[in-house]
mmCIF file with all atom_site columns, C-alpha atoms in Angstrom:
data_model
loop_
_atom_site.group_PDB
_atom_site.id
_atom_site.type_symbol
_atom_site.label_atom_id
_atom_site.label_alt_id
_atom_site.label_comp_id
_atom_site.label_asym_id
_atom_site.label_entity_id
_atom_site.label_seq_id
_atom_site.pdbx_PDB_ins_code
_atom_site.Cartn_x
_atom_site.Cartn_y
_atom_site.Cartn_z
_atom_site.occupancy
_atom_site.B_iso_or_equiv
_atom_site.pdbx_formal_charge
_atom_site.auth_seq_id
_atom_site.auth_comp_id
_atom_site.auth_asym_id
_atom_site.auth_atom_id
_atom_site.pdbx_PDB_model_num
ATOM 1   C CA . MET V 1 1   ? -10.889 -27.184 -14.870 1.00 74.00 ? 98  MET V CA 1
ATOM 2   C CA . ASP V 1 2   ? -10.528 -23.716 -11.799 1.00 79.00 ? 99  ASP V CA 1
ATOM 3   C CA . ARG V 1 3   ? -14.001 -22.440 -13.314 1.00 83.00 ? 100 ARG V CA 1
ATOM 4   C CA . GLU V 1 4   ? -15.640 -25.878 -12.722 1.00 87.00 ? 101 GLU V CA 1
ATOM 5   C CA . ILE V 1 5   ? -15.084 -26.535 -9.520  1.00 88.00 ? 102 ILE V CA 1
ATOM 6   C CA . VAL V 1 6   ? -15.755 -23.000 -8.799  1.00 87.00 ? 103 VAL V CA 1
ATOM 7   C CA . HIS V 1 7   ? -19.115 -23.015 -10.325 1.00 88.00 ? 104 HIS V CA 1
ATOM 8   C CA . ARG V 1 8   ? -20.224 -26.217 -8.608  1.00 89.00 ? 105 ARG V CA 1
ATOM 9   C CA . CYS V 1 9   ? -18.887 -24.594 -4.921  1.00 88.00 ? 106 CYS V CA 1
ATOM 10  C CA . ARG V 1 10  ? -21.758 -21.834 -6.057  1.00 87.00 ? 107 ARG V CA 1
ATOM 11  C CA . ARG V 1 11  ? -24.358 -24.284 -6.844  1.00 87.00 ? 108 ARG V CA 1
ATOM 12  C CA . GLY V 1 12  ? -23.704 -25.489 -3.091  1.00 86.00 ? 109 GLY V CA 1
ATOM 13  C CA . GLU V 1 13  ? -21.852 -29.196 -3.876  1.00 87.00 ? 110 GLU V CA 1
ATOM 14  C CA . LEU V 1 14  ? -20.228 -30.396 -1.371  1.00 88.00 ? 111 LEU V CA 1
ATOM 15  C CA . ALA V 1 15  ? -18.217 -32.628 -3.407  1.00 90.00 ? 112 ALA V CA 1
ATOM 16  C CA . ALA V 1 16  ? -16.320 -29.566 -5.372  1.00 89.00 ? 113 ALA V CA 1
ATOM 17  C CA . PHE V 1 17  ? -15.388 -27.830 -2.133  1.00 89.00 ? 114 PHE V CA 1
ATOM 18  C CA . GLU V 1 18  ? -13.852 -30.545 -1.345  1.00 91.00 ? 115 GLU V CA 1
ATOM 19  C CA . GLU V 1 19  ? -12.154 -31.558 -4.267  1.00 92.00 ? 116 GLU V CA 1
ATOM 20  C CA . MET V 1 20  ? -10.499 -27.368 -3.982  1.00 92.00 ? 117 MET V CA 1
ATOM 21  C CA . TYR V 1 21  ? -9.808  -28.439 -0.810  1.00 92.00 ? 118 TYR V CA 1
ATOM 22  C CA . LYS V 1 22  ? -8.132  -31.762 -1.143  1.00 91.00 ? 119 LYS V CA 1
ATOM 23  C CA . ARG V 1 23  ? -6.021  -29.852 -4.818  1.00 91.00 ? 120 ARG V CA 1
ATOM 24  C CA . TYR V 1 24  ? -5.001  -26.652 -2.790  1.00 92.00 ? 121 TYR V CA 1
ATOM 25  C CA . GLY V 1 25  ? -5.037  -27.766 0.983   1.00 92.00 ? 122 GLY V CA 1
ATOM 26  C CA . SER V 1 26  ? -1.416  -28.603 1.530   1.00 91.00 ? 123 SER V CA 1
ATOM 27  C CA . ARG V 1 27  ? -0.344  -25.769 -0.641  1.00 90.00 ? 124 ARG V CA 1
ATOM 28  C CA . LEU V 1 28  ? -2.017  -23.144 1.854   1.00 92.00 ? 125 LEU V CA 1
ATOM 29  C CA . TYR V 1 29  ? -0.444  -24.989 4.548   1.00 91.00 ? 126 TYR V CA 1
ATOM 30  C CA . THR V 1 30  ? 2.686   -24.447 3.642   1.00 88.00 ? 127 THR V CA 1
ATOM 31  C CA . VAL V 1 31  ? 2.453   -21.013 3.126   1.00 88.00 ? 128 VAL V CA 1
ATOM 32  C CA . ALA V 1 32  ? 0.977   -20.674 6.300   1.00 88.00 ? 129 ALA V CA 1
ATOM 33  C CA . TYR V 1 33  ? 3.727   -22.530 8.086   1.00 87.00 ? 130 TYR V CA 1
ATOM 34  C CA . ARG V 1 34  ? 6.098   -20.553 6.319   1.00 85.00 ? 131 ARG V CA 1
ATOM 35  C CA . MET V 1 35  ? 4.574   -17.780 7.825   1.00 85.00 ? 132 MET V CA 1
ATOM 36  C CA . THR V 1 36  ? 3.934   -18.785 11.110  1.00 82.00 ? 133 THR V CA 1
ATOM 37  C CA . GLY V 1 37  ? 6.594   -21.395 11.967  1.00 81.00 ? 134 GLY V CA 1
ATOM 38  C CA . SER V 1 38  ? 3.987   -23.016 13.693  1.00 84.00 ? 135 SER V CA 1
ATOM 39  C CA . ALA V 1 39  ? 2.042   -26.514 12.702  1.00 87.00 ? 136 ALA V CA 1
ATOM 40  C CA . ALA V 1 40  ? -0.712  -26.132 14.911  1.00 89.00 ? 137 ALA V CA 1
ATOM 41  C CA . ASP V 1 41  ? -1.077  -22.270 13.747  1.00 89.00 ? 138 ASP V CA 1
ATOM 42  C CA . ALA V 1 42  ? -1.095  -23.242 10.131  1.00 89.00 ? 139 ALA V CA 1
ATOM 43  C CA . GLU V 1 43  ? -3.611  -25.653 10.768  1.00 92.00 ? 140 GLU V CA 1
ATOM 44  C CA . ASP V 1 44  ? -6.286  -23.467 12.196  1.00 91.00 ? 141 ASP V CA 1
ATOM 45  C CA . LEU V 1 45  ? -5.207  -20.951 9.871   1.00 92.00 ? 142 LEU V CA 1
ATOM 46  C CA . VAL V 1 46  ? -5.879  -23.378 6.592   1.00 93.00 ? 143 VAL V CA 1
ATOM 47  C CA . GLN V 1 47  ? -9.073  -23.743 8.367   1.00 92.00 ? 144 GLN V CA 1
ATOM 48  C CA . ASP V 1 48  ? -10.082 -20.535 8.527   1.00 92.00 ? 145 ASP V CA 1
ATOM 49  C CA . ILE V 1 49  ? -8.989  -19.542 5.045   1.00 92.00 ? 146 ILE V CA 1
ATOM 50  C CA . PHE V 1 50  ? -11.159 -22.075 3.763   1.00 92.00 ? 147 PHE V CA 1
ATOM 51  C CA . LEU V 1 51  ? -13.981 -20.427 5.636   1.00 91.00 ? 148 LEU V CA 1
ATOM 52  C CA . GLN V 1 52  ? -13.236 -17.341 4.114   1.00 90.00 ? 149 GLN V CA 1
ATOM 53  C CA . VAL V 1 53  ? -13.355 -18.759 0.506   1.00 90.00 ? 150 VAL V CA 1
ATOM 54  C CA . TYR V 1 54  ? -16.182 -20.354 1.517   1.00 87.00 ? 151 TYR V CA 1
ATOM 55  C CA . ARG V 1 55  ? -17.731 -16.997 2.128   1.00 87.00 ? 152 ARG V CA 1
ATOM 56  C CA . ARG V 1 56  ? -15.840 -15.230 -0.428  1.00 88.00 ? 153 ARG V CA 1
ATOM 57  C CA . LEU V 1 57  ? -15.791 -17.297 -3.686  1.00 88.00 ? 154 LEU V CA 1
ATOM 58  C CA . ASP V 1 58  ? -18.743 -14.606 -4.966  1.00 85.00 ? 155 ASP V CA 1
ATOM 59  C CA . THR V 1 59  ? -15.749 -12.014 -4.989  1.00 86.00 ? 156 THR V CA 1
ATOM 60  C CA . PHE V 1 60  ? -13.625 -14.596 -7.931  1.00 87.00 ? 157 PHE V CA 1
ATOM 61  C CA . ARG V 1 61  ? -13.794 -13.394 -10.804 1.00 81.00 ? 158 ARG V CA 1
ATOM 62  C CA . GLY V 1 62  ? -11.447 -15.598 -12.920 1.00 78.00 ? 159 GLY V CA 1
ATOM 63  C CA . GLU V 1 63  ? -8.954  -12.811 -13.416 1.00 77.00 ? 160 GLU V CA 1
ATOM 64  C CA . ALA V 1 64  ? -6.391  -14.581 -11.867 1.00 78.00 ? 161 ALA V CA 1
ATOM 65  C CA . ALA V 1 65  ? -5.863  -18.280 -11.674 1.00 86.00 ? 162 ALA V CA 1
ATOM 66  C CA . LEU V 1 66  ? -7.887  -20.444 -8.417  1.00 88.00 ? 163 LEU V CA 1
ATOM 67  C CA . GLY V 1 67  ? -4.539  -21.257 -6.868  1.00 87.00 ? 164 GLY V CA 1
ATOM 68  C CA . THR V 1 68  ? -3.250  -17.689 -6.980  1.00 86.00 ? 165 THR V CA 1
ATOM 69  C CA . TRP V 1 69  ? -6.572  -16.060 -5.791  1.00 89.00 ? 166 TRP V CA 1
ATOM 70  C CA . LEU V 1 70  ? -6.110  -18.755 -2.958  1.00 90.00 ? 167 LEU V CA 1
ATOM 71  C CA . HIS V 1 71  ? -2.634  -18.487 -2.298  1.00 89.00 ? 168 HIS V CA 1
ATOM 72  C CA . ARG V 1 72  ? -3.023  -13.986 -2.049  1.00 86.00 ? 169 ARG V CA 1
ATOM 73  C CA . LEU V 1 73  ? -6.244  -14.888 0.705   1.00 88.00 ? 170 LEU V CA 1
ATOM 74  C CA . ALA V 1 74  ? -3.840  -17.365 2.621   1.00 89.00 ? 171 ALA V CA 1
ATOM 75  C CA . VAL V 1 75  ? -1.194  -14.675 2.663   1.00 88.00 ? 172 VAL V CA 1
ATOM 76  C CA . ASN V 1 76  ? -3.608  -12.256 3.803   1.00 86.00 ? 173 ASN V CA 1
ATOM 77  C CA . ALA V 1 77  ? -5.135  -14.296 6.324   1.00 88.00 ? 174 ALA V CA 1
ATOM 78  C CA . CYS V 1 78  ? -1.192  -14.835 7.701   1.00 86.00 ? 175 CYS V CA 1
ATOM 79  C CA . LEU V 1 79  ? -0.597  -11.547 7.806   1.00 83.00 ? 176 LEU V CA 1
ATOM 80  C CA . ASP V 1 80  ? -3.713  -10.328 9.752   1.00 84.00 ? 177 ASP V CA 1
ATOM 81  C CA . PHE V 1 81  ? -2.758  -13.377 12.320  1.00 84.00 ? 178 PHE V CA 1
ATOM 82  C CA . VAL V 1 82  ? 0.801   -11.699 12.656  1.00 75.00 ? 179 VAL V CA 1
ATOM 83  C CA . ARG V 1 83  ? -0.657  -8.481  12.997  1.00 74.00 ? 180 ARG V CA 1
ATOM 84  C CA . SER V 1 84  ? -3.361  -9.951  15.760  1.00 74.00 ? 181 SER V CA 1
ATOM 85  C CA . LYS V 1 85  ? -2.064  -9.583  19.204  1.00 48.00 ? 182 LYS V CA 1
ATOM 86  C CA . GLN V 1 86  ? -1.447  -13.798 19.582  1.00 45.00 ? 183 GLN V CA 1
ATOM 87  C CA . GLY V 1 87  ? 1.055   -12.426 16.250  1.00 46.00 ? 184 GLY V CA 1
ATOM 88  C CA . ARG V 1 88  ? 2.834   -9.479  18.400  1.00 49.00 ? 185 ARG V CA 1
ATOM 89  C CA . ARG V 1 89  ? 3.701   -11.258 20.787  1.00 51.00 ? 186 ARG V CA 1
ATOM 90  C CA . GLN V 1 90  ? 5.738   -13.781 18.933  1.00 46.00 ? 187 GLN V CA 1
ATOM 91  C CA . ARG V 1 91  ? 7.315   -10.683 17.099  1.00 45.00 ? 188 ARG V CA 1
ATOM 92  C CA . VAL V 1 92  ? 11.265  -10.830 17.583  1.00 42.00 ? 189 VAL V CA 1
ATOM 93  C CA . THR V 1 93  ? 12.530  -7.071  17.773  1.00 43.00 ? 190 THR V CA 1
ATOM 94  C CA . ASP V 1 94  ? 16.070  -5.515  16.466  1.00 40.00 ? 191 ASP V CA 1
ATOM 95  C CA . SER V 1 95  ? 17.837  -3.510  18.617  1.00 37.00 ? 192 SER V CA 1
ATOM 96  C CA . ALA V 1 96  ? 19.391  -0.187  17.529  1.00 34.00 ? 193 ALA V CA 1
ATOM 97  C CA . ASP V 1 97  ? 22.634  -1.620  17.602  1.00 34.00 ? 194 ASP V CA 1
ATOM 98  C CA . ASP V 1 98  ? 21.750  -4.191  15.217  1.00 39.00 ? 195 ASP V CA 1
ATOM 99  C CA . LEU V 1 99  ? 20.038  -1.594  12.826  1.00 36.00 ? 196 LEU V CA 1
ATOM 100 C CA . ASP V 1 100 ? 23.420  0.650   12.886  1.00 34.00 ? 197 ASP V CA 1
ATOM 101 C CA . ALA V 1 101 ? 25.312  -2.128  12.182  1.00 33.00 ? 198 ALA V CA 1
ATOM 102 C CA . LEU V 1 102 ? 23.777  -3.271  9.330   1.00 36.00 ? 199 LEU V CA 1
ATOM 103 C CA . GLU V 1 103 ? 25.902  -3.795  6.049   1.00 36.00 ? 200 GLU V CA 1
ATOM 104 C CA . ALA V 1 104 ? 23.842  -2.114  3.052   1.00 35.00 ? 201 ALA V CA 1
ATOM 105 C CA . PRO V 1 105 ? 21.506  -5.905  1.841   1.00 37.00 ? 202 PRO V CA 1
ATOM 106 C CA . ALA V 1 106 ? 22.410  -7.094  -1.906  1.00 38.00 ? 203 ALA V CA 1
ATOM 107 C CA . ALA V 1 107 ? 20.351  -5.613  -4.619  1.00 37.00 ? 204 ALA V CA 1
ATOM 108 C CA . GLY V 1 108 ? 17.464  -7.858  -5.728  1.00 43.00 ? 205 GLY V CA 1
ATOM 109 C CA . PRO V 1 109 ? 16.004  -10.836 -4.174  1.00 45.00 ? 206 PRO V CA 1
ATOM 110 C CA . TRP V 1 110 ? 18.148  -13.596 -2.557  1.00 43.00 ? 207 TRP V CA 1
ATOM 111 C CA . ARG V 1 111 ? 18.422  -16.945 -5.046  1.00 48.00 ? 208 ARG V CA 1
ATOM 112 C CA . PRO V 1 112 ? 19.497  -20.016 -3.534  1.00 46.00 ? 209 PRO V CA 1
ATOM 113 C CA . ASP V 1 113 ? 21.885  -21.891 -5.512  1.00 46.00 ? 210 ASP V CA 1
ATOM 114 C CA . ALA V 1 114 ? 19.453  -24.026 -7.902  1.00 40.00 ? 211 ALA V CA 1
ATOM 115 C CA . ALA V 1 115 ? 20.931  -27.817 -7.092  1.00 42.00 ? 212 ALA V CA 1
ATOM 116 C CA . LEU V 1 116 ? 19.971  -26.783 -3.672  1.00 48.00 ? 213 LEU V CA 1
ATOM 117 C CA . ASP V 1 117 ? 17.524  -29.448 -2.077  1.00 60.00 ? 214 ASP V CA 1
ATOM 118 C CA . ARG V 1 118 ? 14.569  -27.954 -1.659  1.00 64.00 ? 215 ARG V CA 1
ATOM 119 C CA . MET V 1 119 ? 13.817  -29.665 1.507   1.00 71.00 ? 216 MET V CA 1
ATOM 120 C CA . ASP V 1 120 ? 16.987  -28.017 3.070   1.00 76.00 ? 217 ASP V CA 1
ATOM 121 C CA . LEU V 1 121 ? 16.171  -24.809 2.037   1.00 76.00 ? 218 LEU V CA 1
ATOM 122 C CA . GLU V 1 122 ? 12.851  -25.124 3.806   1.00 78.00 ? 219 GLU V CA 1
ATOM 123 C CA . ARG V 1 123 ? 14.095  -26.605 7.043   1.00 82.00 ? 220 ARG V CA 1
ATOM 124 C CA . ALA V 1 124 ? 16.620  -23.473 7.082   1.00 85.00 ? 221 ALA V CA 1
ATOM 125 C CA . ILE V 1 125 ? 13.360  -21.629 6.299   1.00 86.00 ? 222 ILE V CA 1
ATOM 126 C CA . ALA V 1 126 ? 11.917  -23.158 9.140   1.00 85.00 ? 223 ALA V CA 1
ATOM 127 C CA . GLN V 1 127 ? 14.686  -22.331 11.731  1.00 88.00 ? 224 GLN V CA 1
ATOM 128 C CA . LEU V 1 128 ? 14.425  -18.543 11.100  1.00 89.00 ? 225 LEU V CA 1
ATOM 129 C CA . PRO V 1 129 ? 13.401  -15.975 13.985  1.00 89.00 ? 226 PRO V CA 1
ATOM 130 C CA . PRO V 1 130 ? 9.474   -15.496 12.920  1.00 86.00 ? 227 PRO V CA 1
ATOM 131 C CA . SER V 1 131 ? 10.629  -11.667 12.348  1.00 88.00 ? 228 SER V CA 1
ATOM 132 C CA . TYR V 1 132 ? 13.320  -12.703 9.854   1.00 90.00 ? 229 TYR V CA 1
ATOM 133 C CA . ARG V 1 133 ? 11.442  -15.475 8.408   1.00 89.00 ? 230 ARG V CA 1
ATOM 134 C CA . ARG V 1 134 ? 8.012   -13.047 8.149   1.00 88.00 ? 231 ARG V CA 1
ATOM 135 C CA . ALA V 1 135 ? 9.956   -10.262 6.313   1.00 89.00 ? 232 ALA V CA 1
ATOM 136 C CA . PHE V 1 136 ? 12.096  -12.426 3.729   1.00 90.00 ? 233 PHE V CA 1
ATOM 137 C CA . LEU V 1 137 ? 8.890   -14.461 2.791   1.00 88.00 ? 234 LEU V CA 1
ATOM 138 C CA . LEU V 1 138 ? 7.014   -10.932 1.961   1.00 88.00 ? 235 LEU V CA 1
ATOM 139 C CA . HIS V 1 139 ? 10.384  -9.672  -0.008  1.00 88.00 ? 236 HIS V CA 1
ATOM 140 C CA . ASP V 1 140 ? 11.819  -12.632 -1.776  1.00 86.00 ? 237 ASP V CA 1
ATOM 141 C CA . VAL V 1 141 ? 8.908   -15.020 -2.084  1.00 81.00 ? 238 VAL V CA 1
ATOM 142 C CA . GLU V 1 142 ? 6.007   -12.649 -2.476  1.00 81.00 ? 239 GLU V CA 1
ATOM 143 C CA . GLY V 1 143 ? 7.908   -9.831  -4.194  1.00 82.00 ? 240 GLY V CA 1
ATOM 144 C CA . LEU V 1 144 ? 6.769   -6.797  -1.777  1.00 83.00 ? 241 LEU V CA 1
ATOM 145 C CA . GLU V 1 145 ? 8.961   -4.024  -1.438  1.00 88.00 ? 242 GLU V CA 1
ATOM 146 C CA . HIS V 1 146 ? 10.239  -2.921  2.019   1.00 90.00 ? 243 HIS V CA 1
ATOM 147 C CA . HIS V 1 147 ? 7.865   0.027   2.227   1.00 89.00 ? 244 HIS V CA 1
ATOM 148 C CA . GLU V 1 148 ? 4.998   -2.542  1.853   1.00 84.00 ? 245 GLU V CA 1
ATOM 149 C CA . ILE V 1 149 ? 6.242   -4.704  4.210   1.00 86.00 ? 246 ILE V CA 1
ATOM 150 C CA . GLY V 1 150 ? 6.976   -2.023  6.706   1.00 86.00 ? 247 GLY V CA 1
ATOM 151 C CA . ALA V 1 151 ? 2.962   -0.543  6.412   1.00 81.00 ? 248 ALA V CA 1
ATOM 152 C CA . THR V 1 152 ? 2.137   -4.672  6.399   1.00 78.00 ? 249 THR V CA 1
ATOM 153 C CA . LEU V 1 153 ? 3.939   -5.485  9.390   1.00 81.00 ? 250 LEU V CA 1
ATOM 154 C CA . GLY V 1 154 ? 4.051   -2.027  10.972  1.00 82.00 ? 251 GLY V CA 1
ATOM 155 C CA . ILE V 1 155 ? 7.622   -1.898  10.878  1.00 87.00 ? 252 ILE V CA 1
ATOM 156 C CA . ALA V 1 156 ? 9.833   0.532   9.668   1.00 91.00 ? 253 ALA V CA 1
ATOM 157 C CA . GLU V 1 157 ? 11.119  0.523   6.163   1.00 91.00 ? 254 GLU V CA 1
ATOM 158 C CA . GLY V 1 158 ? 14.960  0.326   7.416   1.00 92.00 ? 255 GLY V CA 1
ATOM 159 C CA . THR V 1 159 ? 13.861  -2.516  10.133  1.00 92.00 ? 256 THR V CA 1
ATOM 160 C CA . SER V 1 160 ? 12.381  -4.469  7.075   1.00 91.00 ? 257 SER V CA 1
ATOM 161 C CA . LYS V 1 161 ? 15.671  -4.143  5.562   1.00 93.00 ? 258 LYS V CA 1
ATOM 162 C CA . SER V 1 162 ? 17.752  -5.189  8.609   1.00 93.00 ? 259 SER V CA 1
ATOM 163 C CA . LEU V 1 163 ? 15.198  -8.220  8.807   1.00 93.00 ? 260 LEU V CA 1
ATOM 164 C CA . VAL V 1 164 ? 15.454  -9.778  5.606   1.00 93.00 ? 261 VAL V CA 1
ATOM 165 C CA . PHE V 1 165 ? 19.475  -8.844  5.159   1.00 94.00 ? 262 PHE V CA 1
ATOM 166 C CA . LYS V 1 166 ? 19.500  -10.981 8.353   1.00 93.00 ? 263 LYS V CA 1
ATOM 167 C CA . ALA V 1 167 ? 17.445  -13.643 7.204   1.00 92.00 ? 264 ALA V CA 1
ATOM 168 C CA . ARG V 1 168 ? 19.572  -14.461 3.759   1.00 91.00 ? 265 ARG V CA 1
ATOM 169 C CA . THR V 1 169 ? 22.756  -14.059 5.967   1.00 92.00 ? 266 THR V CA 1
ATOM 170 C CA . ARG V 1 170 ? 21.293  -16.100 8.552   1.00 92.00 ? 267 ARG V CA 1
ATOM 171 C CA . LEU V 1 171 ? 20.358  -19.015 5.406   1.00 90.00 ? 268 LEU V CA 1
ATOM 172 C CA . ARG V 1 172 ? 23.630  -18.974 3.708   1.00 89.00 ? 269 ARG V CA 1
ATOM 173 C CA . ALA V 1 173 ? 25.438  -20.215 7.061   1.00 89.00 ? 270 ALA V CA 1
ATOM 174 C CA . LEU V 1 174 ? 22.736  -22.564 7.993   1.00 87.00 ? 271 LEU V CA 1
ATOM 175 C CA . LEU V 1 175 ? 22.673  -24.083 4.259   1.00 84.00 ? 272 LEU V CA 1
ATOM 176 C CA . ARG V 1 176 ? 26.877  -24.025 4.101   1.00 83.00 ? 273 ARG V CA 1
ATOM 177 C CA . GLY V 1 177 ? 26.738  -25.742 7.320   1.00 76.00 ? 274 GLY V CA 1
ATOM 178 C CA . ARG V 1 178 ? 24.172  -28.485 5.897   1.00 62.00 ? 275 ARG V CA 1
ATOM 179 C CA . GLU V 1 179 ? 26.922  -28.868 3.120   1.00 51.00 ? 276 GLU V CA 1
ATOM 180 C CA . THR V 1 180 ? 30.081  -28.898 5.219   1.00 50.00 ? 277 THR V CA 1
ATOM 181 C CA . ALA V 1 181 ? 28.072  -31.656 7.073   1.00 52.00 ? 278 ALA V CA 1
ATOM 182 C CA . GLY V 1 182 ? 26.834  -33.638 4.046   1.00 51.00 ? 279 GLY V CA 1
ATOM 183 C CA . ALA V 1 183 ? 30.495  -33.658 2.463   1.00 48.00 ? 280 ALA V CA 1
ATOM 184 C CA . ALA V 1 184 ? 31.943  -34.596 6.244   1.00 48.00 ? 281 ALA V CA 1
ATOM 185 C CA . GLN V 1 185 ? 30.006  -37.830 6.303   1.00 49.00 ? 282 GLN V CA 1
ATOM 186 C CA . PRO V 1 186 ? 32.077  -39.675 3.730   1.00 48.00 ? 283 PRO V CA 1
ATOM 187 C CA . ALA V 1 187 ? 35.260  -38.433 5.179   1.00 47.00 ? 284 ALA V CA 1
ATOM 188 C CA . ARG V 1 188 ? 34.050  -39.959 8.523   1.00 49.00 ? 285 ARG V CA 1
ATOM 189 C CA . ALA V 1 189 ? 32.689  -43.205 6.835   1.00 46.00 ? 286 ALA V CA 1
ATOM 190 C CA . ALA V 1 190 ? 36.343  -43.752 5.146   1.00 46.00 ? 287 ALA V CA 1
ATOM 191 C CA . ALA V 1 191 ? 38.372  -43.023 8.118   1.00 48.00 ? 288 ALA V CA 1
ATOM 192 C CA . ALA V 1 192 ? 36.040  -45.488 10.261  1.00 50.00 ? 289 ALA V CA 1
ATOM 193 C CA . ALA V 1 193 ? 36.544  -48.084 7.496   1.00 47.00 ? 290 ALA V CA 1
ATOM 194 C CA . GLY V 1 194 ? 40.170  -47.581 7.465   1.00 50.00 ? 291 GLY V CA 1
ATOM 195 C CA . GLU V 1 195 ? 40.812  -47.815 11.503  1.00 50.00 ? 292 GLU V CA 1
ATOM 196 C CA . ALA V 1 196 ? 38.594  -50.953 11.075  1.00 46.00 ? 293 ALA V CA 1
ATOM 197 C CA . GLY V 1 197 ? 40.708  -52.339 8.411   1.00 47.00 ? 294 GLY V CA 1
ATOM 198 C CA . ARG V 1 198 ? 43.683  -51.588 10.678  1.00 47.00 ? 295 ARG V CA 1
ATOM 199 C CA . SER V 1 199 ? 42.326  -52.741 13.826  1.00 47.00 ? 296 SER V CA 1
ATOM 200 C CA . GLY V 1 200 ? 41.522  -56.392 11.567  1.00 48.00 ? 297 GLY V CA 1
ATOM 201 C CA . ALA V 1 201 ? 45.251  -56.604 10.355  1.00 46.00 ? 298 ALA V CA 1
ATOM 202 C CA . ARG V 1 202 ? 46.410  -56.098 13.750  1.00 48.00 ? 299 ARG V CA 1
#
């Protein structure tokens, strides 16, 4: 299916390119939104990504799935944005005190509980500071090593470790807060119902 779409796109069939956009556009938007934290920037990036796809489709050799190739293009485009002047203005830097106080991060990528609602996780990731979010996604989602993240984002390897550690800590706190709030809702409802019953009895 992917090879057929690529072949038709290379022949200049507009319908095939539209089909590719419909199939993969939302996935690439999600990548861009996670990396930038901005819906407007994500929309612009998706347009830029598909413009790159149009220009670079001849470089697709079919060695990986089309979705994988597009995903890598999207990540690279987002990283280019992060390294741009606009991206640097949005970057959150860490103080020396933060790095000195850092505990050793847990070995291996952080993984949420399997039963965790995916939407809760997405919302929690979106609440991370931009620098935390980018380092977390590159390390725990994309699988980059800290020295690679450092080279990619223009930061020290130790800073990358710090950002990922803090991102995981912040995510756990955010998600625990959601779990606590969720558990508290039935209790509050029961208490309110009991109070209403007592009022009615009086």
